[in-house]
PDB file of C-alpha atoms in Angstrom:
ATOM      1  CA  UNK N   1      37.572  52.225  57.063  1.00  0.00           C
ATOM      2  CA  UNK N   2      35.648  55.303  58.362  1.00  0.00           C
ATOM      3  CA  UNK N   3      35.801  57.002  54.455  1.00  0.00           C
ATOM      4  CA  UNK N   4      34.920  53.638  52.999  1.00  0.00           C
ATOM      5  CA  UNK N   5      31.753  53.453  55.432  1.00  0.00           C
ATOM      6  CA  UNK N   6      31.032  57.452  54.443  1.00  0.00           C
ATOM      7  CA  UNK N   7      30.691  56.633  50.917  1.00  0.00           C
ATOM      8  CA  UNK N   8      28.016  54.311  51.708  1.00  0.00           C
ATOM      9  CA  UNK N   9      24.362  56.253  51.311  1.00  0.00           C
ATOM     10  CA  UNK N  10      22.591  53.605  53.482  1.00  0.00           C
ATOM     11  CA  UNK N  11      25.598  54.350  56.422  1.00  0.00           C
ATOM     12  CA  UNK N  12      24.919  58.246  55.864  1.00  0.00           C
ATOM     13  CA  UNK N  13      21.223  57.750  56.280  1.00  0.00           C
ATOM     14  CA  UNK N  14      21.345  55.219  59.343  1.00  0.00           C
ATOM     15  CA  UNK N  15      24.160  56.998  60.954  1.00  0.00           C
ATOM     16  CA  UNK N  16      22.612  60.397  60.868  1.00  0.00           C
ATOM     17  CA  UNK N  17      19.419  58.867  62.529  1.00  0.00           C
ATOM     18  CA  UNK N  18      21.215  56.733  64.982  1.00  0.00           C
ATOM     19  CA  UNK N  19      23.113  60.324  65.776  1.00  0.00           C
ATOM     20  CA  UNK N  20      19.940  62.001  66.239  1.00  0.00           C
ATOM     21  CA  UNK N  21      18.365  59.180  68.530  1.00  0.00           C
ATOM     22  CA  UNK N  22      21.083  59.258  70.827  1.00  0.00           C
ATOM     23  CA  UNK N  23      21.950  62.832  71.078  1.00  0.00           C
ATOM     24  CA  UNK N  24      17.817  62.905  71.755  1.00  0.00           C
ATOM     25  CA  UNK N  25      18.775  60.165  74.123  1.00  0.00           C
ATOM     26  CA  UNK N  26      21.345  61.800  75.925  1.00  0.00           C
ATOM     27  CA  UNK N  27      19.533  65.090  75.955  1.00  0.00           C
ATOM     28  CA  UNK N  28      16.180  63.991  77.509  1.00  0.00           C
ATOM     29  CA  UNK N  29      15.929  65.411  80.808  1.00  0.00           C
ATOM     30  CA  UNK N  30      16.749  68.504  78.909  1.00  0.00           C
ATOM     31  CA  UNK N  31      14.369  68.484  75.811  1.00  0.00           C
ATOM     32  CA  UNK N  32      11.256  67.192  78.067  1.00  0.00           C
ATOM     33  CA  UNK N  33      12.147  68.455  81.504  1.00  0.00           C
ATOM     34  CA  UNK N  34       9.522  66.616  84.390  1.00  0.00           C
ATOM     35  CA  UNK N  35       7.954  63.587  84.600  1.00  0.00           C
ATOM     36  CA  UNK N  36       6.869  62.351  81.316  1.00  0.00           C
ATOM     37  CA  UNK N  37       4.329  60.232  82.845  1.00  0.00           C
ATOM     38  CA  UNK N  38       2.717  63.263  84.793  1.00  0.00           C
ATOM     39  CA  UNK N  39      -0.846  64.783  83.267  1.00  0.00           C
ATOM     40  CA  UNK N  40       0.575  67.944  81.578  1.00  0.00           C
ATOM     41  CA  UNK N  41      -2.816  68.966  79.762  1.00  0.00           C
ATOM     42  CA  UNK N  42      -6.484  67.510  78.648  1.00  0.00           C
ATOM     43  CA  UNK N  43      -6.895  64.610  77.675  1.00  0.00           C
ATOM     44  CA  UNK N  44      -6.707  63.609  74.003  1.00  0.00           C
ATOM     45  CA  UNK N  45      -5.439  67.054  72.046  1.00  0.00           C
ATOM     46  CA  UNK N  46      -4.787  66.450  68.380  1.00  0.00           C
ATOM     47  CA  UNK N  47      -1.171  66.948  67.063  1.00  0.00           C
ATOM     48  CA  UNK N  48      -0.321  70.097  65.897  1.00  0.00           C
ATOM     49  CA  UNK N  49      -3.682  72.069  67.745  1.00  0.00           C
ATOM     50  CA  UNK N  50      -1.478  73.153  70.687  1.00  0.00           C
ATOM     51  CA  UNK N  51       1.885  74.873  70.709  1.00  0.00           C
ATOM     52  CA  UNK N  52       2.476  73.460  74.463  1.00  0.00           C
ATOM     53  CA  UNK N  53       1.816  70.154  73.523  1.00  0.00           C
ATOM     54  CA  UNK N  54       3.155  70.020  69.625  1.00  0.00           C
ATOM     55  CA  UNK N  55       2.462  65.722  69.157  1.00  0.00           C
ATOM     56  CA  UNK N  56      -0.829  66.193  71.395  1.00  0.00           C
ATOM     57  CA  UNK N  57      -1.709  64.444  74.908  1.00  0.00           C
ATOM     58  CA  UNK N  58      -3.091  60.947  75.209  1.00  0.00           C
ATOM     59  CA  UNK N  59      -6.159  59.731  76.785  1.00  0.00           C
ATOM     60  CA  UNK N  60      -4.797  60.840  80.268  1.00  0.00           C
ATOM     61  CA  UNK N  61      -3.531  64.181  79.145  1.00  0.00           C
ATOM     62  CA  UNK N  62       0.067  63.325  79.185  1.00  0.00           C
ATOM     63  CA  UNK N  63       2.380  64.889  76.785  1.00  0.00           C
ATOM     64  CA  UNK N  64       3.449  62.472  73.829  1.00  0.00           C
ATOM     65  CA  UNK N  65       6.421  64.362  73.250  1.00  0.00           C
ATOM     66  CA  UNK N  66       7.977  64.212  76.235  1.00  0.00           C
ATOM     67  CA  UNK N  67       6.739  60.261  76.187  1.00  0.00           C
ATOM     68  CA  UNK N  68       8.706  60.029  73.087  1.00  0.00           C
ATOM     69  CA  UNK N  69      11.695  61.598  74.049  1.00  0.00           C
ATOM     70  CA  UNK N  70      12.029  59.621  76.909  1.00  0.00           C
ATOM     71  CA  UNK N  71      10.945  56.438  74.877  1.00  0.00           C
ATOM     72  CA  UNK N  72      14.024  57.143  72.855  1.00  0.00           C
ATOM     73  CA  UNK N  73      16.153  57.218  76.183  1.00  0.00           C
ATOM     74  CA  UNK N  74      14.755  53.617  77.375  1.00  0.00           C
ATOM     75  CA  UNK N  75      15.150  52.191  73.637  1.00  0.00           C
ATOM     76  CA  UNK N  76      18.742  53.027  73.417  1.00  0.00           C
ATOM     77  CA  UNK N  77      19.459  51.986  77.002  1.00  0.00           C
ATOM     78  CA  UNK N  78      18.458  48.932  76.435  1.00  0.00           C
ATOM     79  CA  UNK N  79      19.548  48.125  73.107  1.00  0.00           C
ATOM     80  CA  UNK N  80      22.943  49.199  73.626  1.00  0.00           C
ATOM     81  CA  UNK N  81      22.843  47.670  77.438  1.00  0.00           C
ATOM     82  CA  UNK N  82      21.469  44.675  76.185  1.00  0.00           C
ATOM     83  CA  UNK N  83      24.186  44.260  73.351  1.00  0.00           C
ATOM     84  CA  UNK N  84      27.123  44.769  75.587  1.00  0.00           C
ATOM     85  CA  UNK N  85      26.260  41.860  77.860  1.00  0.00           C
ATOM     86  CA  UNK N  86      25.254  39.972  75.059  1.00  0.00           C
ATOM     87  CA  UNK N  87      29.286  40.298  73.458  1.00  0.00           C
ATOM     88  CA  UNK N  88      30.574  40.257  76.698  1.00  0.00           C
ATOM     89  CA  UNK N  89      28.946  36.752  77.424  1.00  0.00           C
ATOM     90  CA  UNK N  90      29.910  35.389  74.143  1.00  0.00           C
ATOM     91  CA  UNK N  91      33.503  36.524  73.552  1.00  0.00           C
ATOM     92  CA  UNK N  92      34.151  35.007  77.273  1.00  0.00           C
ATOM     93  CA  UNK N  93      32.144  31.880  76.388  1.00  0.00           C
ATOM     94  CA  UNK N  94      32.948  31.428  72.389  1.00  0.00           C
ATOM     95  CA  UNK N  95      37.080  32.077  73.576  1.00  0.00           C
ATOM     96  CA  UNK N  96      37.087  29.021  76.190  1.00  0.00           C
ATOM     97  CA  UNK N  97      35.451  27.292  74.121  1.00  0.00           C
ATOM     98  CA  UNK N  98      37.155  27.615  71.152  1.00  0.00           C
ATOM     99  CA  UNK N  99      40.722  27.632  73.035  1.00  0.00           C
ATOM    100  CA  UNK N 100      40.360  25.172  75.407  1.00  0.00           C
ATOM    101  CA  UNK N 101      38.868  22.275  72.932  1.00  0.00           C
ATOM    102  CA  UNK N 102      37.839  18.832  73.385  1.00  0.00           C
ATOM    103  CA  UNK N 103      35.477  18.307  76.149  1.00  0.00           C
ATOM    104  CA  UNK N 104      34.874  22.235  77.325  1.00  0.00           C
ATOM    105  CA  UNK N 105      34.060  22.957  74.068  1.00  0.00           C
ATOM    106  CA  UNK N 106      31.594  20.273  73.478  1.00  0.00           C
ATOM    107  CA  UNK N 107      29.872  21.343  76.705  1.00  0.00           C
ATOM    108  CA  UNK N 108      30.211  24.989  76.660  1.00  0.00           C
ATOM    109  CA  UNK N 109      28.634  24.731  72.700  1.00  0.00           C
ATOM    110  CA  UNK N 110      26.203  22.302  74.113  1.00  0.00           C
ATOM    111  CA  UNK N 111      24.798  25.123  76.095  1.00  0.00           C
ATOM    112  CA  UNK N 112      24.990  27.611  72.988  1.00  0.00           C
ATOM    113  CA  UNK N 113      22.695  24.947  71.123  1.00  0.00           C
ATOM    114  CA  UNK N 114      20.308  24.355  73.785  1.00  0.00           C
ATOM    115  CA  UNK N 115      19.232  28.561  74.063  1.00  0.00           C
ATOM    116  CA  UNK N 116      19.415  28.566  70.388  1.00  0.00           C
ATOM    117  CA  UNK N 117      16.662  26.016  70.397  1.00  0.00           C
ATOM    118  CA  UNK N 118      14.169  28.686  72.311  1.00  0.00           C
ATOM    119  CA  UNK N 119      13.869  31.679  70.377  1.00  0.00           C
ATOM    120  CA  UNK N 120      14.787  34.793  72.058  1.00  0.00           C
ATOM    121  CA  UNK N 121      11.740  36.621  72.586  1.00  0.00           C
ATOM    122  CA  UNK N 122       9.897  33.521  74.106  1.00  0.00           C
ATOM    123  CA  UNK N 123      12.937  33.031  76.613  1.00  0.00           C
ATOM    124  CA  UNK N 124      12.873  36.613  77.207  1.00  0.00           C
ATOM    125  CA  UNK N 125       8.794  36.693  77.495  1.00  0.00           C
ATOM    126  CA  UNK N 126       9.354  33.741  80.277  1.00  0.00           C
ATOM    127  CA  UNK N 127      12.360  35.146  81.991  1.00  0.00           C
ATOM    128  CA  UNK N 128      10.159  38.793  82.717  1.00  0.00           C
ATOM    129  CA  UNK N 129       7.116  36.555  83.838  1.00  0.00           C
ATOM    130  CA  UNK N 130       9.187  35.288  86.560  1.00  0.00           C
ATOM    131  CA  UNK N 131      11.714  37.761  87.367  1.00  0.00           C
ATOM    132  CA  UNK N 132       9.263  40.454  87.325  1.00  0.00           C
ATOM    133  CA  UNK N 133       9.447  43.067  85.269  1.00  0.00           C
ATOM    134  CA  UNK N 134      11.635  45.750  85.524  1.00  0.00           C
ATOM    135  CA  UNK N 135      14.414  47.549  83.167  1.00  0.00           C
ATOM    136  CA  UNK N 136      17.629  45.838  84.511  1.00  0.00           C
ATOM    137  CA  UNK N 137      15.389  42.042  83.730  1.00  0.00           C
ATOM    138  CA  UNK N 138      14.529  43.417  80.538  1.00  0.00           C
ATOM    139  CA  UNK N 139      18.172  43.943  79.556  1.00  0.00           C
ATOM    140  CA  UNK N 140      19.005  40.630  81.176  1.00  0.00           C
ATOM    141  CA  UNK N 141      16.291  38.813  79.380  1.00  0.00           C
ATOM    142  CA  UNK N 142      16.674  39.866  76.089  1.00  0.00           C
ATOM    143  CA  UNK N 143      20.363  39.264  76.487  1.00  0.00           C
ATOM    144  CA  UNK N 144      20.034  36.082  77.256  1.00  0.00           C
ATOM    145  CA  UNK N 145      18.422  35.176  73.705  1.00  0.00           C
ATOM    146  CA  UNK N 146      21.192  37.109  71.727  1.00  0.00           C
ATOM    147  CA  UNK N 147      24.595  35.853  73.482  1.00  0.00           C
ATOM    148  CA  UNK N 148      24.916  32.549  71.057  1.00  0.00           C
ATOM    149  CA  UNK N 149      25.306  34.315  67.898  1.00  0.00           C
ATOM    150  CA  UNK N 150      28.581  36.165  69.437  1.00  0.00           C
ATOM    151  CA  UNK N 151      29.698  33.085  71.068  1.00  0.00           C
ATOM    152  CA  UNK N 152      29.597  30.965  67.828  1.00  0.00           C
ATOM    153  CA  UNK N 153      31.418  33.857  65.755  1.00  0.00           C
ATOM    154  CA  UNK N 154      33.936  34.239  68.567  1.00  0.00           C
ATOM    155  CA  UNK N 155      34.745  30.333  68.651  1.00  0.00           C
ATOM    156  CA  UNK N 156      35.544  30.109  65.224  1.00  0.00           C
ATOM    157  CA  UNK N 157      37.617  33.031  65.427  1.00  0.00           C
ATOM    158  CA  UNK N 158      39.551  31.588  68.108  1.00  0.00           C
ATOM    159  CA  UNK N 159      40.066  28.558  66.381  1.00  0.00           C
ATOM    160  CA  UNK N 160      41.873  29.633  63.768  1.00  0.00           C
ATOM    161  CA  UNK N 161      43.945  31.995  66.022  1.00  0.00           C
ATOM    162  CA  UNK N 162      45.402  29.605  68.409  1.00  0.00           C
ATOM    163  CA  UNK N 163      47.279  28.432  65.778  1.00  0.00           C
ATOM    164  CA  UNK N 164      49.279  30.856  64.954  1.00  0.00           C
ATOM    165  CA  UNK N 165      53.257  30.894  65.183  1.00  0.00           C
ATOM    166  CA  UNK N 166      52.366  34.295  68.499  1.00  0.00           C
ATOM    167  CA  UNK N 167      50.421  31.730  70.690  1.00  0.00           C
ATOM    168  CA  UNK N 168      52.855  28.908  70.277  1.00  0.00           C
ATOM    169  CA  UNK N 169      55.634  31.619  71.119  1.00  0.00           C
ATOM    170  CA  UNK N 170      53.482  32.809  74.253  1.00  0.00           C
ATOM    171  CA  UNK N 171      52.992  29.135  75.600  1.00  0.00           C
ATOM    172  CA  UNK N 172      57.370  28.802  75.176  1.00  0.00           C
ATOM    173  CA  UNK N 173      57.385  31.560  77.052  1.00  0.00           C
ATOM    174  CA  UNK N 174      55.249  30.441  79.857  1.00  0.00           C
ATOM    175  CA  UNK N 175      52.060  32.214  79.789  1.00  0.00           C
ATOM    176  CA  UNK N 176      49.052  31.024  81.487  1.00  0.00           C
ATOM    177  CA  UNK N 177      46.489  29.789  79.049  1.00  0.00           C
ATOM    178  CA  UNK N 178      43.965  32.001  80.221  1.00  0.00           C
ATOM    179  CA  UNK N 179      45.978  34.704  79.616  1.00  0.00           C
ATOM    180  CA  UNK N 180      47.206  33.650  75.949  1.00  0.00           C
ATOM    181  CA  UNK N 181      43.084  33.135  75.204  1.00  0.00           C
ATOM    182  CA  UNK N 182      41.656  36.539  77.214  1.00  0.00           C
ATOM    183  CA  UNK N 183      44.490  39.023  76.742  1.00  0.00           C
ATOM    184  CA  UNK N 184      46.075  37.717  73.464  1.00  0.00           C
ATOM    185  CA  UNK N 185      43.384  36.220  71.543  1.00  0.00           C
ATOM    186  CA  UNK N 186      40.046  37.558  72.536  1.00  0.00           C
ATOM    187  CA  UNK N 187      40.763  41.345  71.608  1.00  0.00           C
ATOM    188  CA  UNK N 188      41.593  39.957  67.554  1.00  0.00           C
ATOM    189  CA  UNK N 189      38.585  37.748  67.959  1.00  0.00           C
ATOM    190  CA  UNK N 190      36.580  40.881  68.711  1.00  0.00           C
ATOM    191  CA  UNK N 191      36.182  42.661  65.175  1.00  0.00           C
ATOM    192  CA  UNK N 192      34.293  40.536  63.420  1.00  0.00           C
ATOM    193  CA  UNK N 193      31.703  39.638  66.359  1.00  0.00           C
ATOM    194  CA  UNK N 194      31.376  43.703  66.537  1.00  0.00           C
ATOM    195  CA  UNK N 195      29.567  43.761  63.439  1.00  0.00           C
ATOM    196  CA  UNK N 196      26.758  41.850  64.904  1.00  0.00           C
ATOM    197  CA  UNK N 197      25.917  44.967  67.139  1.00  0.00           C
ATOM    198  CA  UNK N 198      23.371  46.654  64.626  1.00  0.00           C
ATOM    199  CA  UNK N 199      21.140  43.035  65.001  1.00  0.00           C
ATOM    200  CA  UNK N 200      22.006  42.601  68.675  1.00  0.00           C
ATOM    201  CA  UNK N 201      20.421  46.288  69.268  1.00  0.00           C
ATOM    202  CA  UNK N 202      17.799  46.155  66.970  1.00  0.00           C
ATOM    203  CA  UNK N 203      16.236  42.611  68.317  1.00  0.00           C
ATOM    204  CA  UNK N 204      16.763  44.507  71.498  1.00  0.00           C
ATOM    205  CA  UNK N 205      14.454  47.210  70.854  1.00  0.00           C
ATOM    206  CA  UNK N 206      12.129  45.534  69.325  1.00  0.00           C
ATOM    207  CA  UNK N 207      11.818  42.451  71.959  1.00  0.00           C
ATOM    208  CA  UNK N 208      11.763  45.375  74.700  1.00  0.00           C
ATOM    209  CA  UNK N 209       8.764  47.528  72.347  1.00  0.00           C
ATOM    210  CA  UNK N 210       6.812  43.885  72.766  1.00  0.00           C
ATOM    211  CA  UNK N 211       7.712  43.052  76.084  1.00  0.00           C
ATOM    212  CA  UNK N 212       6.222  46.936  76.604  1.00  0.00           C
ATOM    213  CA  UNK N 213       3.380  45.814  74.638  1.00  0.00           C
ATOM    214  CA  UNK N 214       2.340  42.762  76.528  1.00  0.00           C
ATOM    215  CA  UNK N 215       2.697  44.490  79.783  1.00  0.00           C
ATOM    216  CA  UNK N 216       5.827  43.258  81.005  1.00  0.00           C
ATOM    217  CA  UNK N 217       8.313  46.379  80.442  1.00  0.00           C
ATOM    218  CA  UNK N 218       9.284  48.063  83.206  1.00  0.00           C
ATOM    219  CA  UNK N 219       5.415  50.305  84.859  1.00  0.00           C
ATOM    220  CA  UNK N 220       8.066  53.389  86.028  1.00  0.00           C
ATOM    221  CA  UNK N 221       9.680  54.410  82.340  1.00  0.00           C
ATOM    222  CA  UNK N 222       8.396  55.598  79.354  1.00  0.00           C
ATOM    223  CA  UNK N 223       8.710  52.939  76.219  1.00  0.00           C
ATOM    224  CA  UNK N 224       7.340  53.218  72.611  1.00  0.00           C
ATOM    225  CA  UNK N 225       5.618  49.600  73.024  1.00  0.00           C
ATOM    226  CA  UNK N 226       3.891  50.720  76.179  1.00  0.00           C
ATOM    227  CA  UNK N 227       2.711  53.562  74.263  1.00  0.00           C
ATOM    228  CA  UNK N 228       1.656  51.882  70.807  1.00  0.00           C
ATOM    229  CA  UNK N 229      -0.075  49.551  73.370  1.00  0.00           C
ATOM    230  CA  UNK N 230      -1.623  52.731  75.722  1.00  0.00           C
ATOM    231  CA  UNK N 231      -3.026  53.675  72.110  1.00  0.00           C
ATOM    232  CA  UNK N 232      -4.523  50.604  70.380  1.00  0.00           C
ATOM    233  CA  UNK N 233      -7.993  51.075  72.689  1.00  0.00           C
ATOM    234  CA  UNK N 234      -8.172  54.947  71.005  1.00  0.00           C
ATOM    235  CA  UNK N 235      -7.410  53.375  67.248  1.00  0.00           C
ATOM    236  CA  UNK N 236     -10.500  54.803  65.576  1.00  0.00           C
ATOM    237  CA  UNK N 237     -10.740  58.292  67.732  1.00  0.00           C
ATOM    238  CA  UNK N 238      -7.216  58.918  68.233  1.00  0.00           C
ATOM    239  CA  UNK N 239      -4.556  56.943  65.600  1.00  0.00           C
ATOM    240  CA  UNK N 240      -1.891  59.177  66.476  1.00  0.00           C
ATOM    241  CA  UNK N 241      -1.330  57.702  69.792  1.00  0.00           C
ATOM    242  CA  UNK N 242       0.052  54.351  68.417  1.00  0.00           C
ATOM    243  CA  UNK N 243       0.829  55.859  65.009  1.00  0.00           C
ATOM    244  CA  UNK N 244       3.277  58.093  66.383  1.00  0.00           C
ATOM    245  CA  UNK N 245       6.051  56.104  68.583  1.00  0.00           C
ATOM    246  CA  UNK N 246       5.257  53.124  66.133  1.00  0.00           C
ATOM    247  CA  UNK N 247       6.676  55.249  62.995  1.00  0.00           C
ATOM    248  CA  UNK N 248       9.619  55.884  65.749  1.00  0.00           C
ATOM    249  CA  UNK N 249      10.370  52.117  66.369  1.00  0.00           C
ATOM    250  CA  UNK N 250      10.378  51.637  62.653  1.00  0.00           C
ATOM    251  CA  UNK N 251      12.762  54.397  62.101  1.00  0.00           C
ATOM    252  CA  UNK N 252      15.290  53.557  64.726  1.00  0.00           C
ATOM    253  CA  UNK N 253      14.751  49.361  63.449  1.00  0.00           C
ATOM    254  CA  UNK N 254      15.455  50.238  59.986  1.00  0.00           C
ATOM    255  CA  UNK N 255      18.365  52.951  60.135  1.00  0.00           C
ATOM    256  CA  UNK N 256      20.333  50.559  62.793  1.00  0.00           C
ATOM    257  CA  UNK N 257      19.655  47.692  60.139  1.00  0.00           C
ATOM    258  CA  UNK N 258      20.942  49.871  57.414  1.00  0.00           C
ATOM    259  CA  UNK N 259      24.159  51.297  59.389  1.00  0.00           C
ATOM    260  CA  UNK N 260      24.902  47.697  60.491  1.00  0.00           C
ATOM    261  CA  UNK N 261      25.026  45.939  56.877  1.00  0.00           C
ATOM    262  CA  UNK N 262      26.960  48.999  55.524  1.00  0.00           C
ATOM    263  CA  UNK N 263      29.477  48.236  58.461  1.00  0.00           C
ATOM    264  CA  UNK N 264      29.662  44.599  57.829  1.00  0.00           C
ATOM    265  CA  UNK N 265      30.106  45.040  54.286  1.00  0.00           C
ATOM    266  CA  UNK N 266      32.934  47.756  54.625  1.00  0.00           C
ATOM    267  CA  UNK N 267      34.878  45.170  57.207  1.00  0.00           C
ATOM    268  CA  UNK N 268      34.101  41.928  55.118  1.00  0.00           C
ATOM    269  CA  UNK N 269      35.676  44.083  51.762  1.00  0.00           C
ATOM    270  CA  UNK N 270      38.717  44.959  53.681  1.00  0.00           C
ATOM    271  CA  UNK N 271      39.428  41.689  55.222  1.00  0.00           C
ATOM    272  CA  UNK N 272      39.207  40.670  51.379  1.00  0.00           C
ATOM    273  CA  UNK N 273      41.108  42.962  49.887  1.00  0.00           C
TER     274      UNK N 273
END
């Protein structure tokens, strides 16, 4: 599968970026040592004028390198953070439901339809108003508006597994049914619900860059929206405030879009051929 994906040029492209995020990611506290919210020069210098401050300083003479760098840190935190409790949440709630049947699954897909009917950013936008806003809501709240996808995919998954000649030979042999649906079933329903990652993370970043935005991302960490929004007042003077982490949310968007349909499509032409 891994030299099927390689011989995809939109899986090479987004890959190598993802890499490059998250090794940028990983390597923060490293590659902008400090506070990244702390004044490091005057205010306002124009990328590419100072060799101490390469991307400039914004209107409070903080570095927008190190903001970036750091951006990158809280973007993948959260997209990645957000993803894994949105699978978690719906491989435990798509497998009950899809195992169990009959009335659990009419109520447990009940609840799937009614957060489908508010779309995710306006449940996420109302969850931070109340919650306050802070990185572990964020990752809460914008998790709570991607679970039903995974719990749909898992479902159907499940219901064609349970019929299968293993889980009528692990129910002869006595096996709880919760361990026949979470420790037989679940880990083969998992595959195909892994290929909606790439969306999961990059709704995630982008609900989190507009949460920023607004005002409601958490005040104590760097984030691109907080910084495209820090920028909008300095549009005419100083475009390279927003300019900047906005072409960075549009890279990271796209290559994560472009890694995650060359993934699908490399796992939807093997489970075909």
């Amino acid at each position: 599968m891994l030299r099927d994906l390689m011989r995809r040029p939109e899986a090479l492209i987004g890959g190598a970026i993802l890499m490059l995020l998250i090794l940028i990611a990983v390597l923060a506290p490293v590659l902008a040592p400090g506070d990244p919210l702390a004044i490091a020069g005057r205010p306002l210098i124009p990328p590419l004028t100072d060799a101490a401050h390469p991307l400039g300083t914004d209107r409070l003479g903080r570095d927008l390198l190190a903001g970036l760098i750091h951006g990158a840190r809280t973007s993948v935190t959260v997209g990645l953070a957000a993803a894994l409790v949105a699978i978690g949440v719906g491989m435990v709630v798509g497998t009950a439901a899809g195992f169990a049947g009959g009335f659990a699954d009419e109520a447990l897909m009940r609840v799937v339809d009614a957060f489908q009917i508010v779309p995710g950013f306006l449940l996420a936008l109302a969850f931070v108003s109340v919650s306050g806003p802070s990185l572990g809501v964020v990752i809460l709240a914008i998790a709570l508006g991607a679970w039903t996808g995974p719990a749909r995919l898992a479902r159907a998954r499940v219901l064609s597994l349970r019929e299968t000649e293993f889980v009528a030979a692990a129910r002869v042999l006595g096996m709880h049914p919760a361990e026949i649906a979470f420790r037989q079933i679940m880990p083969l329903a998992l595959p195909p619900v892994l290929t909606l990652t790439a969306v999961i993370v990059a709704g995630a970043v982008l609900t989190e860059s507009a949460l920023s935005f607004l005002g409601l991302g958490d005040p104590n960490v760097v984030t691109w929206g907080g910084m495209i929004a820090e920028g909008r007042n300095q549009l005419r003077s100083a475009a390279w405030l927003s300019i900047i982490p906005g072409i960075a949310l549009v890279l990271t968007v796209v290559s994560t879009y472009l890694f995650g349909e060359a993934l699908t499509d490399t796992l939807t032409g093997r489970r075909q051929a």
